Short mmCIF file of C-alpha atoms (C1' of nucleotides) in Angstrom, two decimals:
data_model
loop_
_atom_site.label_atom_id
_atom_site.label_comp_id
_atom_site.label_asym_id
_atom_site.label_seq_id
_atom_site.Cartn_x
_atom_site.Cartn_y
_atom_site.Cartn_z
CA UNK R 1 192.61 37.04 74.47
CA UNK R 2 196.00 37.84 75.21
CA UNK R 3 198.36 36.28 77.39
CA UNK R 4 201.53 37.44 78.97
CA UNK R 5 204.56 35.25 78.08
CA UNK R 6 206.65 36.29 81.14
CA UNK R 7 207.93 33.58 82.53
CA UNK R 8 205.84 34.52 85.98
CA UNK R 9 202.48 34.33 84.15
CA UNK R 10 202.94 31.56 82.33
CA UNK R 11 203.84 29.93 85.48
CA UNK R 12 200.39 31.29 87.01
CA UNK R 13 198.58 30.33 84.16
CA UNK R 14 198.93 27.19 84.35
CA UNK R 15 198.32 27.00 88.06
CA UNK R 16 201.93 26.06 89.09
CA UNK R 17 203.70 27.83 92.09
CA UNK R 18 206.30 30.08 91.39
CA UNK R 19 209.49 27.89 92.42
CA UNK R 20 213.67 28.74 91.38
CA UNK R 21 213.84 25.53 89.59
CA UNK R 22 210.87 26.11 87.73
CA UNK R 23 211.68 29.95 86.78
CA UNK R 24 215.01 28.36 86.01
CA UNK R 25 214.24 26.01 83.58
CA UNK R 26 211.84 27.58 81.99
CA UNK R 27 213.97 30.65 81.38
CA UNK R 28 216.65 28.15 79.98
CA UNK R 29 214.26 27.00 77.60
CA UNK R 30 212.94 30.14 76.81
CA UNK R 31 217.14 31.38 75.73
CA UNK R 32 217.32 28.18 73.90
CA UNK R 33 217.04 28.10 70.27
CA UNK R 34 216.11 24.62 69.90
CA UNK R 35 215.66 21.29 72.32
CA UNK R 36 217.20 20.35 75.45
CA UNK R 37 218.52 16.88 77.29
CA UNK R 38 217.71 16.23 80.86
CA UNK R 39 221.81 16.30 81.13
CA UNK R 40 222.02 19.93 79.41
CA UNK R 41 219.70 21.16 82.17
CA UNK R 42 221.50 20.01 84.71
CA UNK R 43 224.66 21.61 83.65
CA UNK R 44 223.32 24.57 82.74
CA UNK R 45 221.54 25.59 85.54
CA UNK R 46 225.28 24.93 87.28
CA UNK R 47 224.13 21.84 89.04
CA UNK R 48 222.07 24.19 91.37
CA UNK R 49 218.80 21.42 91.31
CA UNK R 50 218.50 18.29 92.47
CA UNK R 51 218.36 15.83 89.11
CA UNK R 52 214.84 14.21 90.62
CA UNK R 53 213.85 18.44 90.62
CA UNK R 54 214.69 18.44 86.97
CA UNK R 55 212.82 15.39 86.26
CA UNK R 56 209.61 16.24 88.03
CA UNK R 57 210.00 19.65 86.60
CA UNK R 58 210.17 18.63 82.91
CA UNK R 59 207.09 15.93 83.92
CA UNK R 60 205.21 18.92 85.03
CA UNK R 61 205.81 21.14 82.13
CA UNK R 62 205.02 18.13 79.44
CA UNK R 63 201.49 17.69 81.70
CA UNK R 64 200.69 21.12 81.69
CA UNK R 65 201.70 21.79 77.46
CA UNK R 66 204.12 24.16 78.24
CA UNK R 67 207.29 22.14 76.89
CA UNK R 68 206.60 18.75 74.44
CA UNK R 69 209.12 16.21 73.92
CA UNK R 70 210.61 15.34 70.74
CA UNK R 71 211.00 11.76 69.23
CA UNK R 72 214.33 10.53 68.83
CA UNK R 73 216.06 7.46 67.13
CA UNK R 74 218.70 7.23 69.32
CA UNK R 75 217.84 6.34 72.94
CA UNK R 76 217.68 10.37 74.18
CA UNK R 77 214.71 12.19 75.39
CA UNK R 78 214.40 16.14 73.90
CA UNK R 79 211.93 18.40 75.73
CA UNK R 80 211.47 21.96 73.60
CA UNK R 81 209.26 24.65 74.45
CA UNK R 82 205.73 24.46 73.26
CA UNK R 83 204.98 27.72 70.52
CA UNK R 84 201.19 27.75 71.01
CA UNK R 85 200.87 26.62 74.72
CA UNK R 86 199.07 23.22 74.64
CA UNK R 87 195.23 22.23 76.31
CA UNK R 88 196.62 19.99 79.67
CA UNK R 89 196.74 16.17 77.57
CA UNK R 90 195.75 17.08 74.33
CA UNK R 91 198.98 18.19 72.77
CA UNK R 92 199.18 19.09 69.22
CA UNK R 93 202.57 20.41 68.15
CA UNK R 94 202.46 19.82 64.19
CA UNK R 95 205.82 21.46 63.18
CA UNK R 96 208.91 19.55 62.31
CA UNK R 97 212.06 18.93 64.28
CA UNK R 98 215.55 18.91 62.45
CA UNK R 99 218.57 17.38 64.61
CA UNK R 100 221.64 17.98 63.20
CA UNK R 101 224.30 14.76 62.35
CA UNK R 102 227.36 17.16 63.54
CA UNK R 103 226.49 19.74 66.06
CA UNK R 104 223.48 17.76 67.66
CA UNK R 105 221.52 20.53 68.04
CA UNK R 106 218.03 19.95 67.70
CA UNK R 107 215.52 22.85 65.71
CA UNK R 108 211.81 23.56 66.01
CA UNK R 109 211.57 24.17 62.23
CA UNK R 110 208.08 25.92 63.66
CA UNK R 111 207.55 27.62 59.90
CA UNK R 112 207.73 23.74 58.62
CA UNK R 113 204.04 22.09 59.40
CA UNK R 114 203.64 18.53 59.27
CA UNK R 115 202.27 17.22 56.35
CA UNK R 116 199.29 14.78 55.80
CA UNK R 117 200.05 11.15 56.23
CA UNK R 118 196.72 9.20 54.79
CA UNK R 119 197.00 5.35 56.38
CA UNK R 120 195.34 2.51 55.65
CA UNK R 121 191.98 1.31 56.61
CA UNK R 122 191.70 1.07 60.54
CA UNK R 123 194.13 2.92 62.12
CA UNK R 124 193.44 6.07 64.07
CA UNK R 125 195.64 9.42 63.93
CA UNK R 126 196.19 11.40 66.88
CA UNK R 127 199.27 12.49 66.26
CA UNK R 128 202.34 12.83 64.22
CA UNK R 129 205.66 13.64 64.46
CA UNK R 130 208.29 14.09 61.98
CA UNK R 131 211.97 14.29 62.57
CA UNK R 132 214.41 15.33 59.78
CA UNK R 133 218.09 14.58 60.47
CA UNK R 134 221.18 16.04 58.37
CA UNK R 135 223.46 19.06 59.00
CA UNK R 136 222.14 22.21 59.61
CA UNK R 137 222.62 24.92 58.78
CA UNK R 138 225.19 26.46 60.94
CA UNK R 139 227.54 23.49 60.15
CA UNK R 140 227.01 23.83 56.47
CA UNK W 1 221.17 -7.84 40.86
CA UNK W 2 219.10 -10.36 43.02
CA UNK W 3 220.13 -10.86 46.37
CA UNK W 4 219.45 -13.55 48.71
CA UNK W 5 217.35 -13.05 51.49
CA UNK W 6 217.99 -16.27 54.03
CA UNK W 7 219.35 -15.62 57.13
CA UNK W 8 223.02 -16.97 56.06
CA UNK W 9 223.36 -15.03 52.73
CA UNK W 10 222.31 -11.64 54.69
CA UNK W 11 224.63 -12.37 57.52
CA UNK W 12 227.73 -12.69 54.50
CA UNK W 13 226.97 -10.35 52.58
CA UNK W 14 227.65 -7.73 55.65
CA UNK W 15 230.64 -10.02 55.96
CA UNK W 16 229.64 -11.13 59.68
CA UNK W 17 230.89 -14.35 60.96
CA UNK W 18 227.55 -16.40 61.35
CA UNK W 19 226.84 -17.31 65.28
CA UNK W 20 223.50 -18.37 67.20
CA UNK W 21 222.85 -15.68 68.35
CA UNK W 22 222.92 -13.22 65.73
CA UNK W 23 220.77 -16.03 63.34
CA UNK W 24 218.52 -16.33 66.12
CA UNK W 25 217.97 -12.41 66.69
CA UNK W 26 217.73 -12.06 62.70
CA UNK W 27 215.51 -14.79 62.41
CA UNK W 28 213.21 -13.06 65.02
CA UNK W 29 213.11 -9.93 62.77
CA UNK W 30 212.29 -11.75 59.93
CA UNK W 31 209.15 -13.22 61.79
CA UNK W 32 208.24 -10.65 63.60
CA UNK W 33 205.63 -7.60 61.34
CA UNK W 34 206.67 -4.94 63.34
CA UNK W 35 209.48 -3.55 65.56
CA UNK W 36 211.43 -5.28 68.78
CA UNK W 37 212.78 -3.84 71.81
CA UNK W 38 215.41 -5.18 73.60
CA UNK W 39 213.35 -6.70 75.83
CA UNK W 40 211.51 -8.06 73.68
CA UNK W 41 214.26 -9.91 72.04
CA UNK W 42 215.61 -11.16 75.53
CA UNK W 43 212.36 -12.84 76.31
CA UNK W 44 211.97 -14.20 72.51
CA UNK W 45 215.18 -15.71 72.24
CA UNK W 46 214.04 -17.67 75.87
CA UNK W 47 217.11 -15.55 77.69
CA UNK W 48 219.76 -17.59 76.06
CA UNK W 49 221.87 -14.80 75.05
CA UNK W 50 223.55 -12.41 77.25
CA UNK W 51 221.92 -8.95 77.70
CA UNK W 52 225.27 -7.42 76.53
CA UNK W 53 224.93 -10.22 73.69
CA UNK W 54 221.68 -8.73 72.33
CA UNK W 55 222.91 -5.18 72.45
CA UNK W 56 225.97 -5.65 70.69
CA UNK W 57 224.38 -7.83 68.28
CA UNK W 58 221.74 -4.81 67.75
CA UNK W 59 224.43 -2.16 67.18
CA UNK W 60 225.87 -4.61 64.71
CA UNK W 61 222.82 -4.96 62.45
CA UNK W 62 222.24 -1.03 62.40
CA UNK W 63 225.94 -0.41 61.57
CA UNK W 64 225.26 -2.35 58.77
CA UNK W 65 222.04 -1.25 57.56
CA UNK W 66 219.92 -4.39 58.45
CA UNK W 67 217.86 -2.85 61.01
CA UNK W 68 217.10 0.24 61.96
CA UNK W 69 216.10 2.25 64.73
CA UNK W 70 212.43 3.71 65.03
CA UNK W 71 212.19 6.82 66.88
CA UNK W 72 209.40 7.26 69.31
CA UNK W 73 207.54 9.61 71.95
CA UNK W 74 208.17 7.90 75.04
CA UNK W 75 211.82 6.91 75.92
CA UNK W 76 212.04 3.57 74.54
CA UNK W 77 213.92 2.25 71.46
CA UNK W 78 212.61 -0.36 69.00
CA UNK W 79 214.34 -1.65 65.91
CA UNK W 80 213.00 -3.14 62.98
CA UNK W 81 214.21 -4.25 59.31
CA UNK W 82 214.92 -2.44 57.01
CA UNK W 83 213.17 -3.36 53.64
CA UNK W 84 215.35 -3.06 51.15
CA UNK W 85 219.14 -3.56 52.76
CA UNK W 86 220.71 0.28 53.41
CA UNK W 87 224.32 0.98 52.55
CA UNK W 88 226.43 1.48 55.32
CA UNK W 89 225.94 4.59 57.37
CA UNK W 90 224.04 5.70 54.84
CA UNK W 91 220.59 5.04 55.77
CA UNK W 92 217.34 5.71 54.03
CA UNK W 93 214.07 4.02 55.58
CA UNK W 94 211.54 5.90 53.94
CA UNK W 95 208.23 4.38 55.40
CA UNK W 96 205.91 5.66 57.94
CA UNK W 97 206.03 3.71 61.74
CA UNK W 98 202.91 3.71 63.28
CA UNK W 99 202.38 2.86 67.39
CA UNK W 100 198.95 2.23 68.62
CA UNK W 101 198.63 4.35 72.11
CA UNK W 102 196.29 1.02 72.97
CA UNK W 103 198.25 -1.74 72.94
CA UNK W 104 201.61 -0.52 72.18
CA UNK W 105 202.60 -2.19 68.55
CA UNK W 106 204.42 -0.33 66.36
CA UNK W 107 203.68 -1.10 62.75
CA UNK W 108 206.05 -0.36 60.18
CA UNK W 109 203.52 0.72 57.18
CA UNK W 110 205.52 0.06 54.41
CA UNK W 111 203.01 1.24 51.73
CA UNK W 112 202.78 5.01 53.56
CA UNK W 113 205.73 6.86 52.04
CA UNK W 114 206.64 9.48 53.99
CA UNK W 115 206.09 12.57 52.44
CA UNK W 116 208.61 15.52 51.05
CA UNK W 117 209.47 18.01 53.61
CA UNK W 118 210.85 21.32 52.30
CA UNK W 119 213.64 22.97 54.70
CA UNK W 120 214.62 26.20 55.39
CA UNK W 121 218.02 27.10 53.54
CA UNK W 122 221.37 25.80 54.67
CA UNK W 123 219.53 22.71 56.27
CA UNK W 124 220.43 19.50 54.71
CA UNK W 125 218.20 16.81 55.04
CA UNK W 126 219.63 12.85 55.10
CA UNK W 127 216.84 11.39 56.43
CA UNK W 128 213.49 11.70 57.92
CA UNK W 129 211.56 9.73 60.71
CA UNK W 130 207.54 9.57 60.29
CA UNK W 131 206.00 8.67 63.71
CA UNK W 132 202.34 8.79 63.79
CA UNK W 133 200.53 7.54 67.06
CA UNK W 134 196.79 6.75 67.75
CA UNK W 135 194.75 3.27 67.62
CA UNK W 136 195.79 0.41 65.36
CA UNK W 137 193.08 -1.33 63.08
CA UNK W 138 193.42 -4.28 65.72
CA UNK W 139 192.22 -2.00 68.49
CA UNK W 140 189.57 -0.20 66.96
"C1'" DA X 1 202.58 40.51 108.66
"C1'" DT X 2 202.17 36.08 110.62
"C1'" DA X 3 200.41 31.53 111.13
"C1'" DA X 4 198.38 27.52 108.94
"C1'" DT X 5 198.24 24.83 105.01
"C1'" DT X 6 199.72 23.07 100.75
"C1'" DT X 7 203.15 22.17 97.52
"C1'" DT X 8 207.76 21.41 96.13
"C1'" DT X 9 212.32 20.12 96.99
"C1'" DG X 10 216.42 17.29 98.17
"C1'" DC X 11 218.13 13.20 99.96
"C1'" DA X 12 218.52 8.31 100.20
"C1'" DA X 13 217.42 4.15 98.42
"C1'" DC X 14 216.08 1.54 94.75
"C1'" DA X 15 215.33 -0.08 89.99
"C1'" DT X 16 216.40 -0.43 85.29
"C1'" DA X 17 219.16 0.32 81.14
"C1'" DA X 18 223.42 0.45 78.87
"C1'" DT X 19 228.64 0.23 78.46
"C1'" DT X 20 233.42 -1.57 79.06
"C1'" DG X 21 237.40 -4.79 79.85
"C1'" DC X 22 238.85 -9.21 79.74
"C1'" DA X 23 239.13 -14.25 79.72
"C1'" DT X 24 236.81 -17.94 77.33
"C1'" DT X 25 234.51 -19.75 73.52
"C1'" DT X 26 233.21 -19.95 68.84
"C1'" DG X 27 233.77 -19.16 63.94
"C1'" DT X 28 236.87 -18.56 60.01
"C1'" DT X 29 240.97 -19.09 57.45
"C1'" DT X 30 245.19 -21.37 56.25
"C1'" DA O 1 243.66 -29.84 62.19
"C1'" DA O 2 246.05 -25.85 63.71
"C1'" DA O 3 246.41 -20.92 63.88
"C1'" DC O 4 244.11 -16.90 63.90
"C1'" DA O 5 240.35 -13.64 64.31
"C1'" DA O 6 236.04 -12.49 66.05
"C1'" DA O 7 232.17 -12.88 69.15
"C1'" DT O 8 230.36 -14.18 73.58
"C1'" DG O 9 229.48 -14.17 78.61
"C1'" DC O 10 230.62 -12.55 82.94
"C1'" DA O 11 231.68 -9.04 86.29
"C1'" DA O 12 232.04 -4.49 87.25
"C1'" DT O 13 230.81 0.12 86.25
"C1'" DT O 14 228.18 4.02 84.70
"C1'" DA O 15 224.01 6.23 83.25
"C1'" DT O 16 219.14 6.91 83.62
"C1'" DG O 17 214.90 7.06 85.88
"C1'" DT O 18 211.61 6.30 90.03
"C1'" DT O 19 209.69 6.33 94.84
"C1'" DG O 20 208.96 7.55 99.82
"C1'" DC O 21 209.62 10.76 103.10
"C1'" DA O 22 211.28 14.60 105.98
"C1'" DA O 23 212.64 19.42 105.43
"C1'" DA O 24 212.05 23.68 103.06
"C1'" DA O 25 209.60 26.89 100.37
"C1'" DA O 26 205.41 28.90 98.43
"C1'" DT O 27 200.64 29.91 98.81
"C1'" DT O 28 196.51 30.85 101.35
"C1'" DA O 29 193.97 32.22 105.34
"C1'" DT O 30 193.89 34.81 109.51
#
DNA sequence: ATAATTTTTGCAACATAATTGCATTTGTTT
DNA sequence: AAACAAATGCAATTATGTTGCAAAAATTAT
């Protein structure tokens, strides 16, 4: 099957009505090589949505699979667009993120898969993400 | 060379003046198998610190390489110790963090080495954060 | 097309988390 | 024990995230 990756059907598909703030954001994403900040949505839709828009926006795109967030050690939250759209709650996105120490940028590094962590007796894997920090490179 | 590990000798070694609170907040660590939040730390130490206190105390400690951050899916920040002390800035925790979806514990699983990940050219890699998430041997 | 219905948005209020400046207190050095 | 340096606690401020509800927009039915 396959599926149209305008920004309009992906919308549909996923049984959302068409809204500015969501063909917004999602376009954003889509232009964006790599993760965005609540804050970098805000300013870069020009301040145009409501910040409680943006949050129940990104909310709504994590639910449906359509963005994922991204693990970070500092306190920030990363949303980045999911490659292969996700099932609604079982999200599997087994590539590697790379944040760069200088720009801050964060990458999908989607050609990177995870690799196999084997853990001790007990514990259950459902899912894994790894996040490599350094410079990227565009800084280098 | 054989370092001491009490609470004093770590504390002097990072040449920091030795107060309550930052023995008491080490000393938690030390106890604790697993990773703190800031909360967590308030209600442990029985609220006689200052919130600001705790935080700056925190900062402290990961300046210096005595605990680290552990990155994680949902917004929240935990710390735990670092095994073997890092240098300055230059920080190397090279152990997989497990958190159980079930009752929220993140393990540090200090015997799961987290495996090599090879990068795309021009990306340099200083560190890299394993965070694998399902049910804990407790819960299953 | 238009009206009825459903969904989403923006605002206000609230709640929590984190940071900063500064006077006071505590720890360290002389 | 005094002088100095560093850390703490408080108050104020900023940032971040959530909730209820009326108004606006989108979807569906007519």
């Amino acid at each position: 099957m396959v599926m149209a990756n305008t920004i309009f059907d992906i919308l549909k598909r996923n049984q959302l009505s068409v809204t500015d703030s969501r063909k917004n954001i999602l376009e954003l994403f889509q232009q964006t090589n790599g993760a965005l900040a609540h804050a970098d949505i805000e300013k870069k839709t020009d301040e145009q949505f409501d910040r409680v828009t943006i949050y129940r926006t990104l909310q709504t795109f994590v639910d449906k699979g359509i963005i994922h967030t991204i693990p970070t050690a500092d306190n920030s939250v990363l949303y980045a667009l999911c490659k292969d759209e996700c099932t609604q709650g079982h999200h599997h996105d087994n590539h590697v993120h790379f944040i760069c120490d200088d720009c801050n940028t964060t990458y999908c590094l989607d050609h990177v898969t995870v690799p196999e962590v084997s853990l001790p007796k007990g514990f259950n894997q459902k899912r894994t993400d790894v996040v490599v920090s350094g410079i990227c490179n565009n800084c280098n």
